[in-house]
mmCIF file of C-alpha atoms in Angstrom:
data_model
loop_
_atom_site.group_PDB
_atom_site.id
_atom_site.type_symbol
_atom_site.label_atom_id
_atom_site.label_comp_id
_atom_site.label_asym_id
_atom_site.label_seq_id
_atom_site.Cartn_x
_atom_site.Cartn_y
_atom_site.Cartn_z
ATOM 1 C CA THR A 1 0.000 0.000 0.000
ATOM 2 C CA ALA A 2 0.977 3.640 -0.252
ATOM 3 C CA ARG A 3 1.415 3.952 3.524
ATOM 4 C CA ALA A 4 3.820 1.022 3.632
ATOM 5 C CA LEU A 5 5.786 2.447 0.694
ATOM 6 C CA ALA A 6 5.986 5.893 2.366
ATOM 7 C CA GLU A 7 7.073 4.299 5.661
ATOM 8 C CA GLY A 8 9.801 2.342 3.839
ATOM 9 C CA MET A 9 11.079 5.524 2.189
ATOM 10 C CA ARG A 10 11.094 7.388 5.516
ATOM 11 C CA ARG A 11 13.068 4.512 7.036
ATOM 12 C CA GLU A 12 15.622 4.682 4.184
ATOM 13 C CA LEU A 13 15.963 8.452 4.625
ATOM 14 C CA GLY A 14 16.509 7.926 8.357
ATOM 15 C CA GLU A 15 19.306 5.463 7.552
ATOM 16 C CA GLY A 16 20.957 8.060 5.304
ATOM 17 C CA ARG A 17 19.998 6.419 2.007
ATOM 18 C CA GLU A 18 18.337 8.300 -0.867
ATOM 19 C CA PRO A 19 15.249 6.339 -2.008
ATOM 20 C CA ILE A 20 14.478 8.530 -5.032
ATOM 21 C CA GLY A 21 18.078 8.429 -6.267
ATOM 22 C CA ARG A 22 18.095 4.648 -5.844
ATOM 23 C CA ARG A 23 14.838 4.396 -7.766
ATOM 24 C CA GLU A 24 16.194 6.551 -10.614
ATOM 25 C CA ALA A 25 19.367 4.446 -10.763
ATOM 26 C CA ALA A 26 17.242 1.292 -10.949
ATOM 27 C CA ARG A 27 15.158 2.845 -13.715
ATOM 28 C CA THR A 28 18.348 3.692 -15.641
ATOM 29 C CA ALA A 29 19.619 0.140 -15.232
ATOM 30 C CA ALA A 30 16.281 -1.252 -16.374
ATOM 31 C CA ALA A 31 16.329 0.959 -19.454
ATOM 32 C CA GLY A 32 19.657 -0.523 -20.476
ATOM 33 C CA ARG A 33 23.023 0.987 -21.108
ATOM 34 C CA MET A 34 24.201 3.029 -24.050
ATOM 35 C CA THR A 35 27.614 4.378 -24.888
ATOM 36 C CA PHE A 36 28.117 8.019 -25.699
ATOM 37 C CA ASP A 37 28.717 7.122 -29.367
ATOM 38 C CA GLN A 38 25.452 5.169 -29.506
ATOM 39 C CA CYS A 39 23.636 8.173 -28.017
ATOM 40 C CA CYS A 40 25.254 10.444 -30.625
ATOM 41 C CA ASP A 41 24.014 8.190 -33.425
ATOM 42 C CA ALA A 42 20.529 8.035 -31.940
ATOM 43 C CA TYR A 43 20.378 11.811 -31.397
ATOM 44 C CA ILE A 44 21.521 12.557 -34.943
ATOM 45 C CA SER A 45 19.031 10.044 -36.368
ATOM 46 C CA ALA A 46 16.212 11.577 -34.348
ATOM 47 C CA HIS A 47 17.006 15.137 -35.415
ATOM 48 C CA ARG A 48 18.443 14.751 -38.916
ATOM 49 C CA HIS A 49 15.103 15.299 -40.656
ATOM 50 C CA GLY A 50 14.536 18.568 -38.802
ATOM 51 C CA TRP A 51 17.789 20.137 -39.978
ATOM 52 C CA ARG A 52 17.626 22.315 -43.080
ATOM 53 C CA ASN A 53 20.798 21.015 -44.648
ATOM 54 C CA PRO A 54 21.769 17.313 -44.867
ATOM 55 C CA LYS A 55 25.398 18.321 -44.357
ATOM 56 C CA HIS A 56 24.486 19.495 -40.864
ATOM 57 C CA GLY A 57 24.085 15.907 -39.654
ATOM 58 C CA ASP A 58 27.408 14.974 -41.235
ATOM 59 C CA GLN A 59 29.080 17.875 -39.436
ATOM 60 C CA TRP A 60 27.578 16.745 -36.135
ATOM 61 C CA ALA A 61 28.826 13.190 -36.625
ATOM 62 C CA SER A 62 32.244 14.350 -37.789
ATOM 63 C CA THR A 63 32.945 16.785 -34.947
ATOM 64 C CA LEU A 64 31.700 14.438 -32.247
ATOM 65 C CA SER A 65 33.670 11.467 -33.587
ATOM 66 C CA THR A 66 36.811 13.587 -33.999
ATOM 67 C CA TYR A 67 36.810 15.464 -30.705
ATOM 68 C CA ALA A 68 34.565 13.631 -28.198
ATOM 69 C CA SER A 69 34.724 9.938 -29.150
ATOM 70 C CA PRO A 70 38.447 9.465 -28.533
ATOM 71 C CA HIS A 71 37.962 10.622 -24.934
ATOM 72 C CA PHE A 72 34.659 9.018 -23.894
ATOM 73 C CA GLY A 73 32.847 7.654 -26.943
ATOM 74 C CA ALA A 74 32.993 4.026 -25.822
ATOM 75 C CA ALA A 75 32.103 4.881 -22.220
ATOM 76 C CA ASP A 76 28.665 4.378 -20.749
ATOM 77 C CA VAL A 77 26.846 7.675 -21.259
ATOM 78 C CA ALA A 78 25.895 7.645 -17.566
ATOM 79 C CA SER A 79 29.586 7.831 -16.615
ATOM 80 C CA VAL A 80 30.449 10.899 -18.720
ATOM 81 C CA ASP A 81 31.463 13.592 -16.266
ATOM 82 C CA THR A 82 33.010 17.058 -16.219
ATOM 83 C CA ALA A 83 36.562 15.697 -16.266
ATOM 84 C CA ALA A 84 35.830 13.743 -19.461
ATOM 85 C CA ILE A 85 34.267 16.810 -21.084
ATOM 86 C CA LEU A 86 37.311 18.904 -20.195
ATOM 87 C CA ARG A 87 39.678 16.257 -21.605
ATOM 88 C CA ALA A 88 37.861 16.603 -24.921
ATOM 89 C CA LEU A 89 37.560 20.389 -24.950
ATOM 90 C CA GLU A 90 40.801 21.711 -23.461
ATOM 91 C CA PRO A 91 43.090 20.665 -26.359
ATOM 92 C CA ILE A 92 40.996 22.630 -28.878
ATOM 93 C CA TRP A 93 39.463 25.369 -26.731
ATOM 94 C CA THR A 94 42.158 28.004 -27.324
ATOM 95 C CA THR A 95 43.316 26.955 -30.804
ATOM 96 C CA LYS A 96 39.977 26.089 -32.444
ATOM 97 C CA THR A 97 37.618 28.135 -30.327
ATOM 98 C CA GLU A 98 34.600 28.073 -32.652
ATOM 99 C CA THR A 99 34.900 24.313 -33.132
ATOM 100 C CA GLY A 100 35.356 23.779 -29.395
ATOM 101 C CA SER A 101 32.263 25.815 -28.657
ATOM 102 C CA ARG A 102 30.210 23.838 -31.179
ATOM 103 C CA VAL A 103 31.511 20.509 -29.849
ATOM 104 C CA ARG A 104 30.591 21.537 -26.303
ATOM 105 C CA GLY A 105 27.072 22.473 -27.377
ATOM 106 C CA ARG A 106 26.644 19.231 -29.280
ATOM 107 C CA ILE A 107 27.876 17.157 -26.337
ATOM 108 C CA GLU A 108 25.442 19.046 -24.108
ATOM 109 C CA ARG A 109 22.531 18.245 -26.426
ATOM 110 C CA VAL A 110 23.445 14.563 -26.697
ATOM 111 C CA LEU A 111 23.750 14.263 -22.914
ATOM 112 C CA GLY A 112 20.428 16.079 -22.517
ATOM 113 C CA TRP A 113 18.854 13.585 -24.920
ATOM 114 C CA ALA A 114 20.365 10.695 -22.921
ATOM 115 C CA THR A 115 18.998 12.119 -19.667
ATOM 116 C CA THR A 116 15.528 12.551 -21.132
ATOM 117 C CA ARG A 117 15.620 8.986 -22.459
ATOM 118 C CA GLY A 118 16.641 7.671 -19.029
ATOM 119 C CA TYR A 119 20.192 6.572 -19.864
ATOM 120 C CA ARG A 120 21.727 8.948 -17.329
ATOM 121 C CA THR A 121 20.669 11.056 -14.356
ATOM 122 C CA GLY A 122 21.813 14.274 -12.766
ATOM 123 C CA GLU A 123 23.143 17.536 -14.069
ATOM 124 C CA ASN A 124 24.529 17.901 -17.572
ATOM 125 C CA PRO A 125 28.349 18.177 -17.225
ATOM 126 C CA ALA A 126 28.642 19.937 -20.615
ATOM 127 C CA ARG A 127 26.369 22.861 -19.762
ATOM 128 C CA TRP A 128 28.044 26.243 -20.010
ATOM 129 C CA ARG A 129 26.021 28.457 -17.702
ATOM 130 C CA GLY A 130 26.792 27.893 -14.043
ATOM 131 C CA HIS A 131 29.269 25.103 -14.750
ATOM 132 C CA LEU A 132 31.908 25.108 -17.513
ATOM 133 C CA GLU A 133 31.986 28.904 -17.559
ATOM 134 C CA HIS A 134 33.842 28.633 -14.237
ATOM 135 C CA LEU A 135 36.385 26.119 -15.569
ATOM 136 C CA ILE A 136 37.425 27.391 -19.015
ATOM 137 C CA ALA A 137 37.715 30.812 -20.615
ATOM 138 C CA LYS A 138 34.746 32.364 -22.362
ATOM 139 C CA PRO A 139 35.012 31.785 -26.150
ATOM 140 C CA SER A 140 34.488 35.465 -26.952
ATOM 141 C CA LYS A 141 37.495 36.360 -24.768
ATOM 142 C CA ILE A 142 39.766 33.875 -26.569
ATOM 143 C CA ALA A 143 38.684 34.654 -30.132
ATOM 144 C CA PRO A 144 36.734 37.912 -30.186
ATOM 145 C CA VAL A 145 34.296 38.392 -33.043
ATOM 146 C CA GLN A 146 35.920 40.201 -35.968
ATOM 147 C CA HIS A 147 33.414 42.340 -37.851
ATOM 148 C CA PHE A 148 33.978 43.415 -41.438
ATOM 149 C CA ARG A 149 34.599 47.099 -41.960
ATOM 150 C CA ALA A 150 31.841 49.009 -43.719
ATOM 151 C CA MET A 151 32.389 50.059 -47.307
ATOM 152 C CA PRO A 152 33.196 53.766 -47.606
ATOM 153 C CA PHE A 153 30.098 55.610 -48.777
ATOM 154 C CA ALA A 154 32.006 57.215 -51.673
ATOM 155 C CA ASP A 155 32.764 53.733 -53.140
ATOM 156 C CA LEU A 156 29.131 52.635 -53.155
ATOM 157 C CA PRO A 157 28.051 54.007 -56.600
ATOM 158 C CA GLU A 158 30.894 52.186 -58.373
ATOM 159 C CA PHE A 159 30.161 48.977 -56.464
ATOM 160 C CA PHE A 160 26.438 49.279 -57.232
ATOM 161 C CA ARG A 161 27.106 49.588 -60.996
ATOM 162 C CA ALA A 162 29.415 46.544 -60.888
ATOM 163 C CA ILE A 163 26.667 44.242 -59.536
ATOM 164 C CA ARG A 164 25.511 41.825 -62.230
ATOM 165 C CA ASP A 165 21.901 41.713 -63.354
ATOM 166 C CA THR A 166 21.139 38.257 -61.952
ATOM 167 C CA PRO A 167 18.573 37.228 -59.331
ATOM 168 C CA ALA A 168 21.280 37.343 -56.649
ATOM 169 C CA GLY A 169 22.517 40.708 -57.959
ATOM 170 C CA ARG A 170 19.019 42.166 -57.915
ATOM 171 C CA ALA A 171 18.566 40.887 -54.348
ATOM 172 C CA LEU A 172 21.823 42.576 -53.347
ATOM 173 C CA ARG A 173 20.724 45.849 -54.935
ATOM 174 C CA TYR A 174 17.379 45.652 -53.139
ATOM 175 C CA THR A 175 19.178 44.991 -49.849
ATOM 176 C CA ILE A 176 21.395 48.034 -50.355
ATOM 177 C CA LEU A 177 18.553 50.353 -51.383
ATOM 178 C CA THR A 178 16.158 49.329 -48.608
ATOM 179 C CA ALA A 179 18.647 48.495 -45.833
ATOM 180 C CA SER A 180 16.739 45.235 -45.356
ATOM 181 C CA ARG A 181 18.114 42.276 -43.484
ATOM 182 C CA THR A 182 19.588 39.494 -45.581
ATOM 183 C CA GLY A 183 17.165 36.907 -44.208
ATOM 184 C CA GLU A 184 14.181 39.077 -45.128
ATOM 185 C CA VAL A 185 15.427 39.508 -48.700
ATOM 186 C CA THR A 186 16.201 35.816 -49.235
ATOM 187 C CA GLY A 187 12.785 34.959 -47.821
ATOM 188 C CA MET A 188 11.005 37.127 -50.406
#
């Protein structure tokens, strides 16, 4: 009955054991085990059709197999921890900052998928906010964004005349004349 179950849980708490944590661990064990690589494959398969470009899935698979798999790809996804994440990210974080940032985000999403599916429990060790931000430098501090300089206004008439009369050229002219956003123009 419910009373007996509640009494058993109170008894476990009194003995210093965590009944809910034990129950979640049992649920994870019952659901089976998956490696990180298996979770990557399953995540990519589940999301591939929602991505605009088929190459996006290939990029996901490539970056995860290149940068994450050598460190913890064959490990049980439940055992992936902060130390494993840092082993994967630290070698590329300062030299390939954009790639490192993307790999971190992809690992975070795969681990989130694994948690939702019941293959792991607890906090996501790849999350940036409140966790990795305290352990590694912020990407924008390592490789600040480099914006392109604006074209001098005096050069604009010559540039405008040099634009070809093609659909892309007409879209560029429209963008210049209306100061529209690129996404708005391509969506027209």
